Amino acid sequence: MAGGMASASNSAGIYKGRAGLLILPSWLVIGFFLLLPVCMMLIYSFLTKEFRGGVIWEFSLAAYDQFFFNRGLFGDEPPKIEWTYITIFWRSLWQAGLATAFCLVIGFPTAWFIATRVPRHRTVWLLLITIPYWVNLLIRTVSMKFLIRDTGPLNEFLLWLGMIGEPIHLINTNLAVQLGLFYSYLPFMVLPIYASAERYNFALSEAAADLYAGRWTILRLIILPAVKPGIIAGSILVFVPSLGAFLAPDLLGGAKTFMIGSLIEEQFKGNAGNWPFGAAVSMILLSIVMTVLIFYARNQTRREAL
Amino acid sequence: MLQRTQDTTVAVDIDRVTKNYGAFTALSGVSLDIRDNEFFTLLGPSGCGKTTLLRSIAGFEEISDGAIRLYGDDIAGLPPHQRPVNTVFQQYALFPHMTVAQNVMFGLLRLRKSDSEAQTRCAEVLELVQLSPFAQRYPNQLSGGQQQRVALARALAPKPKLLLLDEPLSALDLKLRQAVRVELKQIQKETGITFIFVTHDQEEALTMSDRIAVMSAGEVQQVGTPRDVYEAPRNRFVADFIGETNLLDVSVTSVADGQALCVLPGGREIICPAAAVVDPGPGHLSVRPERMTLTAPADALLSGRVENHVYLGTDMQVMVRLEDNEVLTLRVQNSDAVSVPDIGTQVGIALEAGAARLLAD
Amino acid sequence: MSKVADMRRFPGFLQLTLLCLLVLYAPLMVVMAYSFNDNTSITIWGGFSLRWYEDVFFGVEAPKFKQAALNSLTIAVMAATCATVIAVSSAVAMMRARRLRGRTASFALINLPLMVPEIVTAVASLIFFSAIGFTTGYATILVAHIVFCIPFAYLPIAARMQSIEDTYEQAAMDLYATPAQAFRLVLLPLMMPGIFSGFLLAFIISLDDFLITNFVKGAGIETLPTAIFGSVKQGIKPNIMAISTLLLLVSVGFVTLSYLASRMGQNKTKT
């Protein structure tokens, strides 16, 4: 079909008639090995659990029921709201939000500082920020664990300085998880803000200064609105992976700092072995993330339409 | 110059070509005959369809209707690589990863010329554009003017039947552009290849072309030699687009044998050439500012009051408000011998013979 | 100092930037330093030594880690290669076709692996492979890696293509190149820096992955991250720090390579 036909109608657009063929591999691979699996996961969340992992092909709402309601040990009591999993979600949202806020507070000044260097120095600063991102996340998290242990270098250093009298207990606390998340995703905040800041027209600052605005007024009224797209993009890039993070809570936290990632992992790898429940929790996580992303995309198109 | 006797072989026959982009019509039924060995210019403001027409000839746009014939063969359905036509692109589109020589030989090698043949031809065209010492350089090591000449050499190398030039001078600065005009015209004469040149710059069009097609809104407004389109514009668009002009509202009494009898504002009658047979009634005269002179108010064809002047170096621009409130612009050469009347003075205006022309619309 | 200040600067921003770098680098530096510690106890400094590097290459656990490293490497090379080929083909379609049905949908699809949280991808893949009866192992890891590498390979390639005007291909076609020749002789060489960056990015991302691999790997096969994770679960040992340092250096090497490649690309096409 392609041969003669294509060459005759090919005078406009070189890849005309071939575009569909070129895009096909992406559709096949991602469609078959990600889109289809996600649909399957949705189905699994409505099936009955098999005790040693896996499922029985029988429709059941048990997974979602287990998430939201407590019917007592034998399932015969009147349903009460089950707080265990909602608390885990709440903690995850809170931790992810906090990590986003911390990353913003440190990331914005950093991005701005880099964007205001001379171009030659900018690349060096930027490289310094990106290198840790390229280092294996597992290794980074393990390094953090090593650093902040009760007998780790951080505590020893502080003791040696005489700043503290006894080691600070950080490991297995929410603060340690928070530190891990912040450390894991900080570059994700810096880079998009930098991309926005780099395009900022400094004549705007000068115009504002000319109109009697002080330095911090300029930052608030002119610069922050101008780099807002970068801030939003950065926030999403930090928030979304933090929400489903596994390594930081698992390695740096303990039982009291349980987050969604660990909850899901436990259903498949751990002893609980409840696949439908794991699938249901994954679906709930996915819907939260997709809601955030759809809001973002909506906003983005509205911004472009302006 | 000698070979340019009225050669009437048609090189490109553009036959009622229409191009639609959805609801937008970029070209509506354009017909043109471009002759062999001709330097032909498509002139018009941006968005008039000139580039679309050029790209349709090159094969980058699919035409919606009509035919494009190159020496009799319909090429409208062929992809670009099967058309014996080459293009000099606006931003040159020199392949940045190839040297000048590799760029120039690209087309020759695609036509399966042997290496030695390609190299000989490459040397030849680089000689023609005076870039022989730069053969091994990369495009980004050349100045804008040199890049432009590489683009020309690359397009000329395969000896196309037709060379298309898409505003090739627009990226150059003014001084260089003027020098390249002369050079380009010279190369066209030497090679004897038919050139179709697209520009929005009327000066470029007037200085280089054998013939010009003035385009607007997807249609050809007028085709003619530079002298034709400048001195005998057909309609208001052409008169206004090429050079400066005054459009005078007149009342047409009659048109016969190419001559029109019109009543000027102020009541005097004038006989002038007409671009077309126009029905009696309101019409427009085109008068070039440099073809009018200031006279005493008494007995003048037109009269009014000097409203303003603007000093332009060699010339003085004088605006005169006529009795019916129309403003005419005149050009008066600056010299010590002539003094320009003060603002507010009552003046008369005389027209040189043949200065006024009744337009078709 | 004059009162006329540079409007670009804000007091304290330099300090915050340095704090940012401190947070990013301190853990890595500490682990690097302690990997040279000549003491079995990881806490007490016992002088400089290369014994843990020796242990990595020749120790008791060396065969396990070597096998894991080999698996990681071969999977990363194959996954990055496949992802890059798919990404190039998609980028050409997305950036060059004038009319492409479902362009927005295709864009969303290519970026889907970035949008779905890693843990969800991991769960979905595990469920899918078990449902269709695909034995978990080397092949499942490879397939999963190809999927999430595609957007990472795609982004630099598409960014690169965006900066290549399609007049280059038109010029090639105008000079009698067939569409295939225009692609091979003109577009492909111009895209090369983007393809190179895309490949490297995909490679590192594949090498980096722990979570998805851990879900789909099945028993009996380890990649470097899963092997390290398994070992760390029983406490951080000095040999892990040596491995970490080595991996860190590999990553830094790749970033530098990618940076140099992109700079070379910029120099060449600057006009």
PDB file of N, CA, C and O in Angstrom, chain A residues 106-132:
ATOM      1  N   ILE A 106      13.869  26.141  49.654  1.00  0.00           N
ATOM      2  CA  ILE A 106      15.295  26.091  49.337  1.00  0.00           C
ATOM      3  C   ILE A 106      15.511  26.184  47.824  1.00  0.00           C
ATOM      4  O   ILE A 106      16.451  26.800  47.343  1.00  0.00           O
ATOM      5  N   GLY A 107      14.610  25.570  47.063  1.00  0.00           N
ATOM      6  CA  GLY A 107      14.798  25.445  45.615  1.00  0.00           C
ATOM      7  C   GLY A 107      14.633  26.750  44.865  1.00  0.00           C
ATOM      8  O   GLY A 107      15.387  27.035  43.937  1.00  0.00           O
ATOM      9  N   PHE A 108      13.667  27.575  45.291  1.00  0.00           N
ATOM     10  CA  PHE A 108      13.468  28.823  44.557  1.00  0.00           C
ATOM     11  C   PHE A 108      14.680  29.743  44.639  1.00  0.00           C
ATOM     12  O   PHE A 108      15.182  30.180  43.608  1.00  0.00           O
ATOM     13  N   PRO A 109      15.178  30.031  45.852  1.00  0.00           N
ATOM     14  CA  PRO A 109      16.368  30.898  45.905  1.00  0.00           C
ATOM     15  C   PRO A 109      17.537  30.316  45.115  1.00  0.00           C
ATOM     16  O   PRO A 109      18.262  31.043  44.451  1.00  0.00           O
ATOM     17  N   THR A 110      17.688  28.983  45.197  1.00  0.00           N
ATOM     18  CA  THR A 110      18.785  28.354  44.463  1.00  0.00           C
ATOM     19  C   THR A 110      18.627  28.572  42.956  1.00  0.00           C
ATOM     20  O   THR A 110      19.558  29.000  42.277  1.00  0.00           O
ATOM     21  N   ALA A 111      17.410  28.296  42.461  1.00  0.00           N
ATOM     22  CA  ALA A 111      17.160  28.448  41.022  1.00  0.00           C
ATOM     23  C   ALA A 111      17.380  29.900  40.606  1.00  0.00           C
ATOM     24  O   ALA A 111      17.988  30.187  39.562  1.00  0.00           O
ATOM     25  N   TRP A 112      16.900  30.806  41.438  1.00  0.00           N
ATOM     26  CA  TRP A 112      17.033  32.225  41.100  1.00  0.00           C
ATOM     27  C   TRP A 112      18.495  32.639  41.111  1.00  0.00           C
ATOM     28  O   TRP A 112      18.962  33.351  40.223  1.00  0.00           O
ATOM     29  N   PHE A 113      19.199  32.169  42.124  1.00  0.00           N
ATOM     30  CA  PHE A 113      20.615  32.493  42.227  1.00  0.00           C
ATOM     31  C   PHE A 113      21.355  32.021  40.965  1.00  0.00           C
ATOM     32  O   PHE A 113      22.138  32.757  40.376  1.00  0.00           O
ATOM     33  N   ILE A 114      21.068  30.801  40.536  1.00  0.00           N
ATOM     34  CA  ILE A 114      21.759  30.258  39.355  1.00  0.00           C
ATOM     35  C   ILE A 114      21.384  31.045  38.103  1.00  0.00           C
ATOM     36  O   ILE A 114      22.233  31.384  37.289  1.00  0.00           O
ATOM     37  N   ALA A 115      20.099  31.378  37.984  1.00  0.00           N
ATOM     38  CA  ALA A 115      19.642  32.070  36.778  1.00  0.00           C
ATOM     39  C   ALA A 115      20.242  33.466  36.670  1.00  0.00           C
ATOM     40  O   ALA A 115      20.277  34.048  35.581  1.00  0.00           O
ATOM     41  N   THR A 116      20.705  34.016  37.779  1.00  0.00           N
ATOM     42  CA  THR A 116      21.259  35.367  37.716  1.00  0.00           C
ATOM     43  C   THR A 116      22.785  35.366  37.603  1.00  0.00           C
ATOM     44  O   THR A 116      23.402  36.420  37.658  1.00  0.00           O
ATOM     45  N   ARG A 117      23.387  34.208  37.456  1.00  0.00           N
ATOM     46  CA  ARG A 117      24.835  34.158  37.200  1.00  0.00           C
ATOM     47  C   ARG A 117      25.093  34.470  35.730  1.00  0.00           C
ATOM     48  O   ARG A 117      24.189  34.407  34.911  1.00  0.00           O
ATOM     49  N   VAL A 118      26.367  34.739  35.393  1.00  0.00           N
ATOM     50  CA  VAL A 118      26.700  34.886  33.972  1.00  0.00           C
ATOM     51  C   VAL A 118      26.562  33.508  33.325  1.00  0.00           C
ATOM     52  O   VAL A 118      26.802  32.492  33.974  1.00  0.00           O
ATOM     53  N   PRO A 119      26.155  33.476  32.045  1.00  0.00           N
ATOM     54  CA  PRO A 119      25.834  32.184  31.410  1.00  0.00           C
ATOM     55  C   PRO A 119      26.909  31.112  31.577  1.00  0.00           C
ATOM     56  O   PRO A 119      26.586  29.942  31.761  1.00  0.00           O
ATOM     57  N   ARG A 120      28.157  31.500  31.564  1.00  0.00           N
ATOM     58  CA  ARG A 120      29.227  30.509  31.646  1.00  0.00           C
ATOM     59  C   ARG A 120      29.207  29.797  32.997  1.00  0.00           C
ATOM     60  O   ARG A 120      29.416  28.605  33.106  1.00  0.00           O
ATOM     61  N   HIS A 121      28.944  30.558  34.063  1.00  0.00           N
ATOM     62  CA  HIS A 121      28.910  29.958  35.394  1.00  0.00           C
ATOM     63  C   HIS A 121      27.636  29.170  35.630  1.00  0.00           C
ATOM     64  O   HIS A 121      27.612  28.234  36.401  1.00  0.00           O
ATOM     65  N   ARG A 122      26.561  29.598  34.950  1.00  0.00           N
ATOM     66  CA  ARG A 122      25.272  28.939  35.131  1.00  0.00           C
ATOM     67  C   ARG A 122      25.362  27.439  34.880  1.00  0.00           C
ATOM     68  O   ARG A 122      24.869  26.643  35.667  1.00  0.00           O
ATOM     69  N   THR A 123      26.015  27.057  33.772  1.00  0.00           N
ATOM     70  CA  THR A 123      26.084  25.634  33.434  1.00  0.00           C
ATOM     71  C   THR A 123      26.784  24.846  34.528  1.00  0.00           C
ATOM     72  O   THR A 123      26.402  23.726  34.820  1.00  0.00           O
ATOM     73  N   VAL A 124      27.812  25.463  35.147  1.00  0.00           N
ATOM     74  CA  VAL A 124      28.551  24.761  36.196  1.00  0.00           C
ATOM     75  C   VAL A 124      27.651  24.563  37.410  1.00  0.00           C
ATOM     76  O   VAL A 124      27.538  23.451  37.939  1.00  0.00           O
ATOM     77  N   TRP A 125      26.964  25.626  37.846  1.00  0.00           N
ATOM     78  CA  TRP A 125      26.043  25.513  38.982  1.00  0.00           C
ATOM     79  C   TRP A 125      24.970  24.466  38.708  1.00  0.00           C
ATOM     80  O   TRP A 125      24.636  23.643  39.552  1.00  0.00           O
ATOM     81  N   LEU A 126      24.465  24.527  37.482  1.00  0.00           N
ATOM     82  CA  LEU A 126      23.382  23.628  37.101  1.00  0.00           C
ATOM     83  C   LEU A 126      23.854  22.174  37.121  1.00  0.00           C
ATOM     84  O   LEU A 126      23.135  21.280  37.569  1.00  0.00           O
ATOM     85  N   LEU A 127      25.063  21.974  36.650  1.00  0.00           N
ATOM     86  CA  LEU A 127      25.643  20.631  36.650  1.00  0.00           C
ATOM     87  C   LEU A 127      25.772  20.133  38.090  1.00  0.00           C
ATOM     88  O   LEU A 127      25.474  18.979  38.389  1.00  0.00           O
ATOM     89  N   LEU A 128      26.197  21.053  38.986  1.00  0.00           N
ATOM     90  CA  LEU A 128      26.342  20.686  40.401  1.00  0.00           C
ATOM     91  C   LEU A 128      25.001  20.241  40.983  1.00  0.00           C
ATOM     92  O   LEU A 128      24.942  19.328  41.792  1.00  0.00           O
ATOM     93  N   ILE A 129      23.921  20.888  40.554  1.00  0.00           N
ATOM     94  CA  ILE A 129      22.602  20.532  41.069  1.00  0.00           C
ATOM     95  C   ILE A 129      22.131  19.212  40.462  1.00  0.00           C
ATOM     96  O   ILE A 129      21.488  18.403  41.118  1.00  0.00           O
ATOM     97  N   THR A 130      22.467  18.985  39.184  1.00  0.00           N
ATOM     98  CA  THR A 130      21.941  17.792  38.515  1.00  0.00           C
ATOM     99  C   THR A 130      22.698  16.510  38.855  1.00  0.00           C
ATOM    100  O   THR A 130      22.104  15.445  38.850  1.00  0.00           O
ATOM    101  N   ILE A 131      23.973  16.622  39.137  1.00  0.00           N
ATOM    102  CA  ILE A 131      24.762  15.393  39.368  1.00  0.00           C
ATOM    103  C   ILE A 131      24.122  14.475  40.423  1.00  0.00           C
ATOM    104  O   ILE A 131      23.913  13.298  40.150  1.00  0.00           O
ATOM    105  N   PRO A 132      23.757  14.993  41.600  1.00  0.00           N
ATOM    106  CA  PRO A 132      23.153  14.077  42.595  1.00  0.00           C
ATOM    107  C   PRO A 132      21.898  13.393  42.074  1.00  0.00           C
ATOM    108  O   PRO A 132      21.619  12.251  42.421  1.00  0.00           O
TER     109      PRO A 132
END
